């Protein structure tokens, strides 16, 4: 028996026609009724008659009548399920639930599809309209060379202000010097440019991948990496440009990488005011060191969790690829070696592009016998299985563990000491505890041993061989749940600093 119908005045129910629902708005929640009592009970529509009485005047009810024909999807669903048994209905619910779990499991088939088929074209259209994709050689003045990899050369540079209407070279000469870094430029105009090498095998492909990863991350996890401004192809050849050569451009995020800060004897205290906006008062220096180290690791692992959630493994996590911004944020750069294992982008079986000092013992992000990826939609559909079976994200987590050891143990910071560590840990079968008992370098474990050795415990769970089923090392999400990060003194100081910065 339809409870609601029994409460309705006869004139009210008689106005309802077949397939109509009357929606009665109670102050707390909406309720529904129909002119067909069995229809409602059959379909388990919830009825709340308790608070409706006061609203059952003829006028209100009539204005609330909604035809089910307006919801063809719902009608269809009701029609289809009407003839099903309870068992069959449960079957459908289970199937729907499992499909949902599969499509949303890491690395996110559903979100990935939305990104590829909706967000990426939207971003392209928006960038074209706003002129962001129309960068050209003459928009930039190239400055000092900052680094050179196998496939690219990195320069600092300046985005020439829009109101400068003269030829760029002339503009630079007028200012007196030929180097962008020596110009009086606003920091928002500072950029980083990567020239993709011309005529080097694989360089062009590398540049395309790096561009793709930067666009993808600018949509999926923009806070984790340097802001990508776009790319251009040089239209003429001169001292710096080669016609046809591709350039990638980022916002200049900061003067120094974590590796640069680590070279300083004062590390990690040289990062204290950058990260916390001030010197931490009333805290001893060893506690301050420990808080800074924890904040660095929290930021790195949080970024890794975000990129891993999108299916991307960076594959080159190291202090030189972590830029520290003026606001104390640590951003990942250099996605040239990254791979997107949701669709198999930049994944070539048996290819390893790594820095041996930070590379895990397994060397490859997936087992060597993993075949080349199938076409993207199929790869994407299968990707949750691949991630469950292989946990490729743990590749980056080993590198993060090495970074933790290096920043926490002063005698491991130099490249030579790190090489020596790598030899020793290999001889110890990648068991960090065994290494600690046997190493000849007399490390200082003070920072890792503070807070009941939580930092040390975390390090042993990152710097390790993979166990059975290719697990046995903490994922980024699991690492952030480790007791080391639970006491958030570093986080409190960082949040306070953010608040005071935004108040200025
Ligand atoms: N967005 C950025 N903001 C500030 N500095 C940056 C940025 N991107 C890169 N750099 C600087 O440029 C250097 C080289 O960049 P990157 O690592 O991407 O290039 P690379 O070709 O791989 O060079 P390398 O092999 O030397 O690392 C970095 O170490 C960093 O100092």
XYZ file of C-alpha atoms and ligand atoms in Angstrom:
535
model
C 0.000 0.000 0.000
C 1.351 3.372 -0.910
C 1.600 5.284 2.331
C 1.792 8.635 0.670
C -1.177 8.049 -1.556
C -3.247 7.225 1.486
C -2.364 10.583 2.956
C -3.274 12.536 -0.112
C -6.593 14.275 -0.386
C -8.767 12.423 -2.953
C -8.697 15.416 -5.279
C -4.918 15.409 -5.192
C -4.393 11.734 -6.090
C -7.010 11.902 -8.795
C -5.001 14.606 -10.548
C -2.020 12.265 -10.922
C -1.878 10.413 -14.181
C -0.042 7.267 -15.160
C 3.756 7.524 -14.772
C 3.591 10.677 -12.702
C 5.325 11.244 -9.423
C 4.219 13.810 -6.926
C 7.214 15.291 -5.178
C 6.365 16.659 -1.805
C 8.960 18.957 -0.354
C 9.341 18.556 3.355
C 11.660 21.010 5.122
C 14.276 18.284 5.478
C 14.004 16.084 2.380
C 11.947 15.468 -0.715
C 9.441 12.630 -0.835
C 7.725 10.993 -3.747
C 4.447 9.341 -4.486
C 2.603 8.037 -7.501
C -0.881 7.205 -8.557
C 0.233 3.602 -8.787
C 0.933 2.108 -5.358
C 2.419 -1.196 -6.507
C 4.621 0.678 -8.956
C 6.284 2.424 -6.064
C 6.647 -0.528 -3.757
C 7.999 -2.630 -6.613
C 10.757 -0.181 -7.254
C 11.678 0.475 -3.664
C 11.255 4.208 -4.001
C 11.702 5.648 -0.578
C 8.731 7.395 0.861
C 8.913 9.803 3.686
C 5.462 10.789 4.692
C 6.248 12.049 8.160
C 6.807 15.719 7.542
C 4.545 16.155 4.537
C 1.180 16.598 6.138
C 1.543 20.306 6.514
C 2.234 20.633 2.794
C -0.729 18.690 1.508
C -2.791 21.570 0.459
C -4.039 21.229 -3.070
C -2.000 24.096 -4.535
C 1.403 22.894 -3.367
C 0.863 19.353 -4.469
C -0.290 20.220 -7.964
C 2.668 22.481 -8.516
C 4.967 19.610 -7.523
C 3.728 16.993 -9.967
C 6.543 15.763 -12.212
C 6.097 13.419 -15.123
C 8.417 10.404 -15.186
C 8.431 10.754 -18.957
C 10.820 13.603 -18.412
C 13.429 11.066 -17.231
C 13.671 8.546 -20.039
C 16.775 6.942 -18.477
C 14.986 6.307 -15.203
C 11.903 5.029 -17.045
C 14.039 2.672 -19.042
C 15.772 1.434 -15.899
C 12.469 0.884 -14.112
C 11.012 -0.943 -17.095
C 14.047 -3.195 -17.449
C 14.361 -4.044 -13.764
C 10.610 -4.603 -13.291
C 10.853 -8.043 -14.809
C 14.002 -9.058 -12.896
C 14.226 -11.249 -9.860
C 15.937 -9.953 -6.736
C 18.914 -12.157 -7.528
C 19.280 -10.682 -10.992
C 18.968 -7.167 -9.612
C 21.785 -7.874 -7.147
C 23.836 -9.273 -9.984
C 23.479 -6.004 -11.875
C 24.341 -3.955 -8.819
C 27.450 -6.063 -8.157
C 28.525 -5.852 -11.786
C 28.042 -2.081 -11.813
C 29.978 -1.730 -8.553
C 32.887 -3.862 -9.725
C 33.046 -2.032 -13.046
C 33.143 1.246 -11.172
C 35.930 -0.008 -8.872
C 37.928 -1.242 -11.877
C 37.525 1.967 -13.849
C 38.512 4.142 -10.899
C 41.332 1.925 -9.569
C 44.840 3.255 -10.044
C 45.903 4.520 -12.555
C 42.312 5.573 -13.310
C 40.964 4.347 -16.642
C 37.890 6.566 -16.351
C 39.659 9.771 -15.326
C 42.319 9.053 -17.943
C 39.686 8.728 -20.658
C 38.049 11.972 -19.554
C 41.454 13.627 -19.644
C 42.392 12.277 -23.068
C 39.080 12.772 -24.853
C 37.742 15.868 -23.121
C 40.262 17.835 -21.070
C 43.212 17.602 -23.478
C 41.218 18.885 -26.502
C 39.682 21.568 -24.293
C 43.127 22.638 -23.094
C 44.364 22.722 -26.694
C 41.410 24.838 -27.808
C 41.717 27.189 -24.874
C 45.479 27.570 -25.317
C 45.046 28.287 -29.018
C 42.426 30.938 -28.323
C 44.469 32.560 -25.581
C 47.629 32.452 -27.687
C 49.484 30.165 -25.253
C 50.326 27.680 -27.993
C 51.550 30.346 -30.361
C 54.986 30.841 -28.820
C 57.752 31.841 -31.230
C 61.489 32.253 -31.226
C 61.316 36.034 -31.113
C 59.327 35.924 -27.845
C 62.466 34.951 -25.908
C 65.965 36.130 -25.126
C 68.240 33.235 -24.279
C 70.569 33.534 -21.287
C 73.022 31.256 -19.514
C 73.325 27.557 -20.081
C 72.159 25.691 -16.971
C 72.619 22.085 -17.905
C 72.957 19.583 -20.688
C 71.505 16.112 -20.926
C 71.855 13.545 -23.695
C 68.964 14.978 -25.661
C 68.682 18.611 -24.662
C 70.454 21.749 -23.501
C 68.828 23.914 -20.823
C 69.092 27.710 -20.684
C 67.728 30.448 -18.517
C 65.893 33.125 -20.485
C 63.433 35.949 -20.536
C 60.026 36.287 -22.079
C 60.163 39.582 -23.953
C 57.374 41.816 -22.676
C 54.472 42.211 -25.116
C 54.835 46.013 -25.273
C 58.420 45.747 -26.583
C 57.811 46.250 -30.247
C 61.352 46.264 -31.557
C 63.455 43.423 -32.826
C 64.563 41.352 -29.845
C 68.279 41.535 -30.612
C 68.026 45.302 -30.953
C 66.111 45.429 -27.665
C 68.807 43.454 -25.905
C 71.560 45.661 -27.345
C 69.733 48.795 -26.270
C 69.797 47.452 -22.738
C 73.556 47.164 -23.083
C 74.239 43.424 -22.646
C 73.499 40.334 -24.649
C 72.541 38.034 -21.802
C 69.004 37.774 -20.586
C 70.146 37.001 -17.067
C 71.951 40.333 -16.904
C 68.865 42.259 -17.852
C 66.717 43.968 -15.335
C 63.751 41.639 -15.697
C 60.757 40.944 -13.549
C 60.849 37.463 -12.086
C 57.523 36.603 -13.733
C 59.201 37.014 -17.130
C 62.031 34.637 -16.315
C 61.796 31.341 -18.117
C 63.693 28.126 -18.571
C 64.191 26.916 -22.129
C 65.236 23.451 -23.208
C 66.655 23.147 -26.706
C 66.023 19.666 -28.042
C 69.209 18.550 -29.769
C 69.009 18.387 -33.539
C 70.456 15.415 -35.410
C 70.786 13.205 -32.303
C 68.989 9.879 -32.560
C 65.988 9.751 -30.243
C 66.245 13.416 -29.240
C 63.188 14.552 -31.161
C 61.085 11.735 -29.726
C 62.362 12.601 -26.256
C 61.331 16.247 -26.733
C 57.852 15.192 -27.835
C 57.476 12.935 -24.813
C 58.662 15.594 -22.416
C 56.169 18.054 -23.901
C 53.370 15.495 -23.674
C 54.151 14.745 -20.008
C 54.229 18.410 -19.128
C 50.846 19.084 -20.710
C 49.397 15.988 -19.075
C 50.662 17.019 -15.629
C 49.566 20.604 -16.110
C 46.038 19.175 -16.199
C 46.335 16.296 -13.738
C 48.742 17.475 -11.009
C 49.988 21.019 -11.814
C 51.316 21.690 -8.326
C 53.838 18.852 -8.542
C 55.963 20.202 -11.374
C 57.342 23.373 -12.958
C 54.715 25.384 -14.812
C 54.922 24.501 -18.484
C 54.475 27.413 -20.874
C 54.593 25.531 -24.170
C 56.956 24.950 -27.065
C 58.044 26.490 -30.335
C 60.044 25.505 -33.367
C 62.851 27.850 -34.399
C 62.077 29.549 -37.711
C 65.644 30.539 -38.571
C 69.190 29.575 -37.823
C 71.528 31.891 -35.933
C 74.018 31.632 -33.073
C 71.549 29.968 -30.697
C 68.800 28.616 -32.885
C 68.735 25.949 -35.531
C 65.879 26.220 -37.984
C 63.376 23.423 -37.282
C 64.751 22.732 -33.800
C 62.206 22.376 -31.001
C 62.308 24.364 -27.764
C 60.338 23.670 -24.596
C 59.613 26.533 -22.202
C 58.827 26.570 -18.472
C 58.288 29.266 -15.941
C 61.461 29.879 -13.944
C 60.622 28.278 -10.599
C 63.700 28.983 -8.516
C 67.419 29.584 -8.484
C 68.434 26.318 -6.945
C 67.631 22.634 -6.942
C 67.719 20.449 -3.855
C 71.120 19.230 -5.075
C 72.404 22.832 -5.032
C 71.169 23.336 -1.461
C 72.769 20.041 -0.410
C 76.203 21.220 -1.559
C 76.119 23.917 1.117
C 77.722 22.960 4.466
C 74.797 24.618 6.193
C 72.277 22.176 4.705
C 69.484 21.598 5.735
C 69.338 24.803 7.786
C 69.853 26.839 4.588
C 66.333 25.741 3.641
C 64.718 26.677 6.935
C 63.514 30.174 6.104
C 62.664 29.147 2.544
C 60.422 26.345 3.753
C 59.060 27.772 6.976
C 59.336 31.514 6.257
C 61.445 32.043 9.378
C 63.951 30.468 11.749
C 62.072 28.114 14.054
C 62.253 29.694 17.495
C 62.755 27.750 20.691
C 63.716 24.547 18.896
C 67.160 22.953 19.142
C 69.212 22.705 15.966
C 68.957 18.920 15.660
C 65.174 19.130 15.970
C 65.149 21.909 13.349
C 67.228 19.763 11.002
C 64.842 16.867 11.489
C 61.789 19.064 10.796
C 63.284 20.419 7.560
C 64.232 16.927 6.356
C 60.740 15.691 7.121
C 59.131 18.594 5.239
C 61.344 17.962 2.200
C 60.412 14.283 2.168
C 56.736 14.998 2.776
C 56.663 17.281 -0.260
C 58.559 14.877 -2.516
C 56.437 11.879 -1.571
C 53.188 13.860 -1.820
C 54.099 14.875 -5.383
C 55.021 11.300 -6.225
C 51.690 10.069 -4.889
C 49.913 12.546 -7.154
C 51.809 11.669 -10.303
C 51.577 7.930 -9.586
C 47.816 8.305 -9.228
C 47.748 9.510 -12.828
C 49.768 6.497 -14.013
C 53.044 8.385 -14.435
C 56.347 7.099 -13.076
C 59.083 9.764 -13.171
C 62.040 7.323 -13.305
C 64.622 10.003 -12.551
C 63.846 11.205 -9.036
C 66.977 12.799 -7.576
C 67.944 16.068 -5.861
C 69.058 17.635 -9.181
C 65.547 17.157 -10.544
C 63.822 18.865 -7.630
C 63.633 22.651 -7.915
C 63.012 24.617 -4.717
C 60.769 27.628 -5.266
C 60.955 30.906 -3.381
C 57.865 29.829 -1.444
C 59.617 26.660 -0.300
C 57.759 24.296 -2.612
C 59.701 21.435 -4.093
C 58.783 20.814 -7.716
C 59.677 17.910 -9.961
C 61.412 18.740 -13.245
C 62.824 16.749 -16.143
C 60.112 14.373 -17.289
C 62.203 13.204 -20.245
C 62.563 9.727 -18.762
C 59.030 9.527 -17.373
C 56.619 6.868 -18.510
C 52.843 6.847 -18.413
C 51.871 3.281 -17.678
C 48.189 3.992 -18.075
C 48.625 4.084 -21.838
C 52.203 2.862 -22.211
C 53.620 6.273 -23.208
C 57.431 6.301 -23.364
C 57.534 2.679 -22.272
C 59.898 0.543 -24.260
C 60.540 -2.925 -22.805
C 64.121 -3.432 -21.651
C 64.978 0.229 -22.010
C 66.451 1.813 -18.956
C 67.329 5.514 -19.000
C 68.439 5.914 -15.485
C 70.841 7.578 -13.190
C 72.558 4.526 -11.635
C 73.057 6.346 -8.325
C 69.310 6.567 -7.639
C 68.076 3.585 -9.584
C 66.476 0.628 -7.767
C 68.043 -2.835 -8.022
C 65.342 -4.112 -10.379
C 66.580 -1.546 -12.988
C 63.331 -1.634 -14.952
C 59.995 -0.126 -14.139
C 58.223 -3.290 -15.329
C 59.584 -6.853 -15.540
C 61.831 -7.310 -18.550
C 59.469 -9.833 -20.124
C 56.625 -7.265 -20.299
C 55.738 -6.847 -23.984
C 55.469 -3.553 -25.877
C 52.253 -1.739 -25.027
C 49.182 -2.402 -27.198
C 47.260 0.545 -28.773
C 46.464 3.219 -26.184
C 42.774 2.488 -25.487
C 43.521 -1.212 -24.919
C 46.571 -0.410 -22.788
C 44.451 1.974 -20.744
C 41.761 -0.635 -20.240
C 44.296 -3.187 -19.018
C 46.336 -0.749 -16.934
C 44.699 -1.448 -13.536
C 45.750 -5.101 -13.883
C 49.288 -4.076 -14.845
C 49.533 -1.788 -11.813
C 48.130 -4.394 -9.454
C 50.556 -7.026 -10.692
C 53.698 -4.918 -10.983
C 53.387 -1.772 -8.842
C 55.677 0.222 -11.177
C 55.406 3.258 -8.888
C 57.731 1.515 -6.421
C 60.548 2.291 -8.825
C 60.393 5.990 -7.860
C 59.972 5.109 -4.200
C 63.431 3.519 -4.065
C 64.912 6.733 -5.470
C 62.949 8.713 -2.869
C 64.482 6.466 -0.195
C 67.988 7.245 -1.456
C 67.145 10.967 -1.346
C 66.002 10.517 2.269
C 69.282 8.823 3.227
C 71.313 11.491 1.456
C 69.592 14.475 2.995
C 69.503 12.935 6.478
C 73.046 11.530 6.582
C 75.675 14.231 5.904
C 78.392 11.773 4.846
C 76.231 10.452 2.024
C 75.702 13.793 0.293
C 78.678 13.894 -2.051
C 78.520 12.005 -5.378
C 81.575 9.930 -4.394
C 80.015 8.916 -1.060
C 76.783 7.967 -2.818
C 78.666 5.774 -5.285
C 80.390 4.059 -2.374
C 77.051 3.586 -0.615
C 75.634 1.974 -3.746
C 78.487 -0.520 -3.854
C 78.045 -1.354 -0.187
C 74.260 -1.707 -0.310
C 74.547 -3.999 -3.313
C 76.959 -6.207 -1.362
C 74.439 -6.286 1.484
C 71.684 -7.535 -0.823
C 69.894 -4.172 -0.555
C 69.193 -4.716 3.134
C 69.611 -1.377 4.790
C 69.893 -2.841 8.313
C 72.721 -5.091 7.196
C 74.410 -2.103 5.550
C 74.184 -0.139 8.796
C 75.928 -2.940 10.679
C 78.675 -3.326 8.107
C 79.371 0.052 6.493
C 82.838 1.533 6.787
C 81.803 5.164 6.350
C 80.581 5.782 9.944
C 77.361 7.556 9.082
C 75.607 9.916 11.478
C 72.097 8.538 11.995
C 71.002 11.211 14.465
C 68.198 12.617 12.305
C 66.842 9.239 11.260
C 67.057 7.845 14.783
C 65.214 10.745 16.409
C 61.504 10.237 17.207
C 62.095 6.574 18.133
C 63.834 5.800 14.858
C 60.788 6.413 12.686
C 62.834 8.030 9.921
C 65.179 5.050 9.880
C 62.256 2.645 9.749
C 60.809 4.522 6.768
C 64.190 4.452 5.002
C 64.431 0.649 5.429
C 60.999 0.297 3.834
C 61.952 2.382 0.808
C 65.532 1.312 0.153
C 64.916 -2.390 -0.269
C 64.620 -5.108 -2.859
C 61.139 -5.822 -4.041
C 59.695 -8.771 -2.199
C 57.359 -11.450 -3.478
C 54.680 -10.279 -5.950
C 56.954 -7.309 -6.740
C 55.828 -5.490 -3.590
C 57.694 -5.130 -0.327
C 58.539 -1.447 -0.704
C 56.192 1.292 0.447
C 54.106 3.111 -2.145
C 53.890 6.905 -1.868
C 50.435 6.722 -0.275
C 51.606 4.085 2.234
C 54.772 6.072 2.998
C 52.681 9.136 3.836
C 50.748 6.996 6.327
C 53.999 5.835 7.964
C 54.387 6.964 11.611
C 57.315 9.161 10.494
C 54.856 11.553 8.881
C 52.122 11.261 11.479
C 53.623 13.786 13.880
C 53.277 16.848 11.700
C 55.431 19.516 13.393
C 57.006 20.270 10.011
C 53.608 20.533 8.398
C 52.310 22.902 11.066
C 55.333 25.186 10.552
C 54.918 25.059 6.753
C 51.199 25.844 6.935
C 51.817 28.768 9.293
C 54.423 30.078 6.871
C 51.983 29.786 3.942
C 49.326 31.679 5.862
C 51.689 34.485 6.810
C 52.963 34.692 3.195
C 49.461 34.908 1.750
C 48.595 37.605 4.306
C 51.414 39.831 3.024
N 61.425 25.349 -14.231
C 62.669 25.516 -13.804
N 62.946 26.525 -12.942
C 64.201 26.743 -12.516
N 65.253 26.013 -12.902
C 65.061 24.997 -13.751
C 63.755 24.689 -14.251
N 63.869 23.658 -15.097
C 65.176 23.327 -15.130
N 65.903 24.119 -14.328
C 67.352 24.096 -14.131
O 67.965 23.548 -15.283
C 68.731 22.393 -14.950
C 68.633 21.355 -16.053
O 67.269 21.002 -16.261
P 66.815 19.520 -16.650
O 67.256 18.589 -15.590
O 65.391 19.533 -16.999
O 67.639 19.299 -17.979
P 68.460 18.085 -18.563
O 68.607 18.305 -20.009
O 67.899 16.804 -18.150
O 69.824 18.328 -17.890
P 70.581 17.400 -16.905
O 70.839 16.135 -17.618
O 71.814 18.211 -16.607
O 69.690 17.205 -15.697
C 68.164 21.931 -13.617
O 69.109 21.242 -12.871
C 67.761 23.236 -12.963
O 68.887 23.841 -12.360
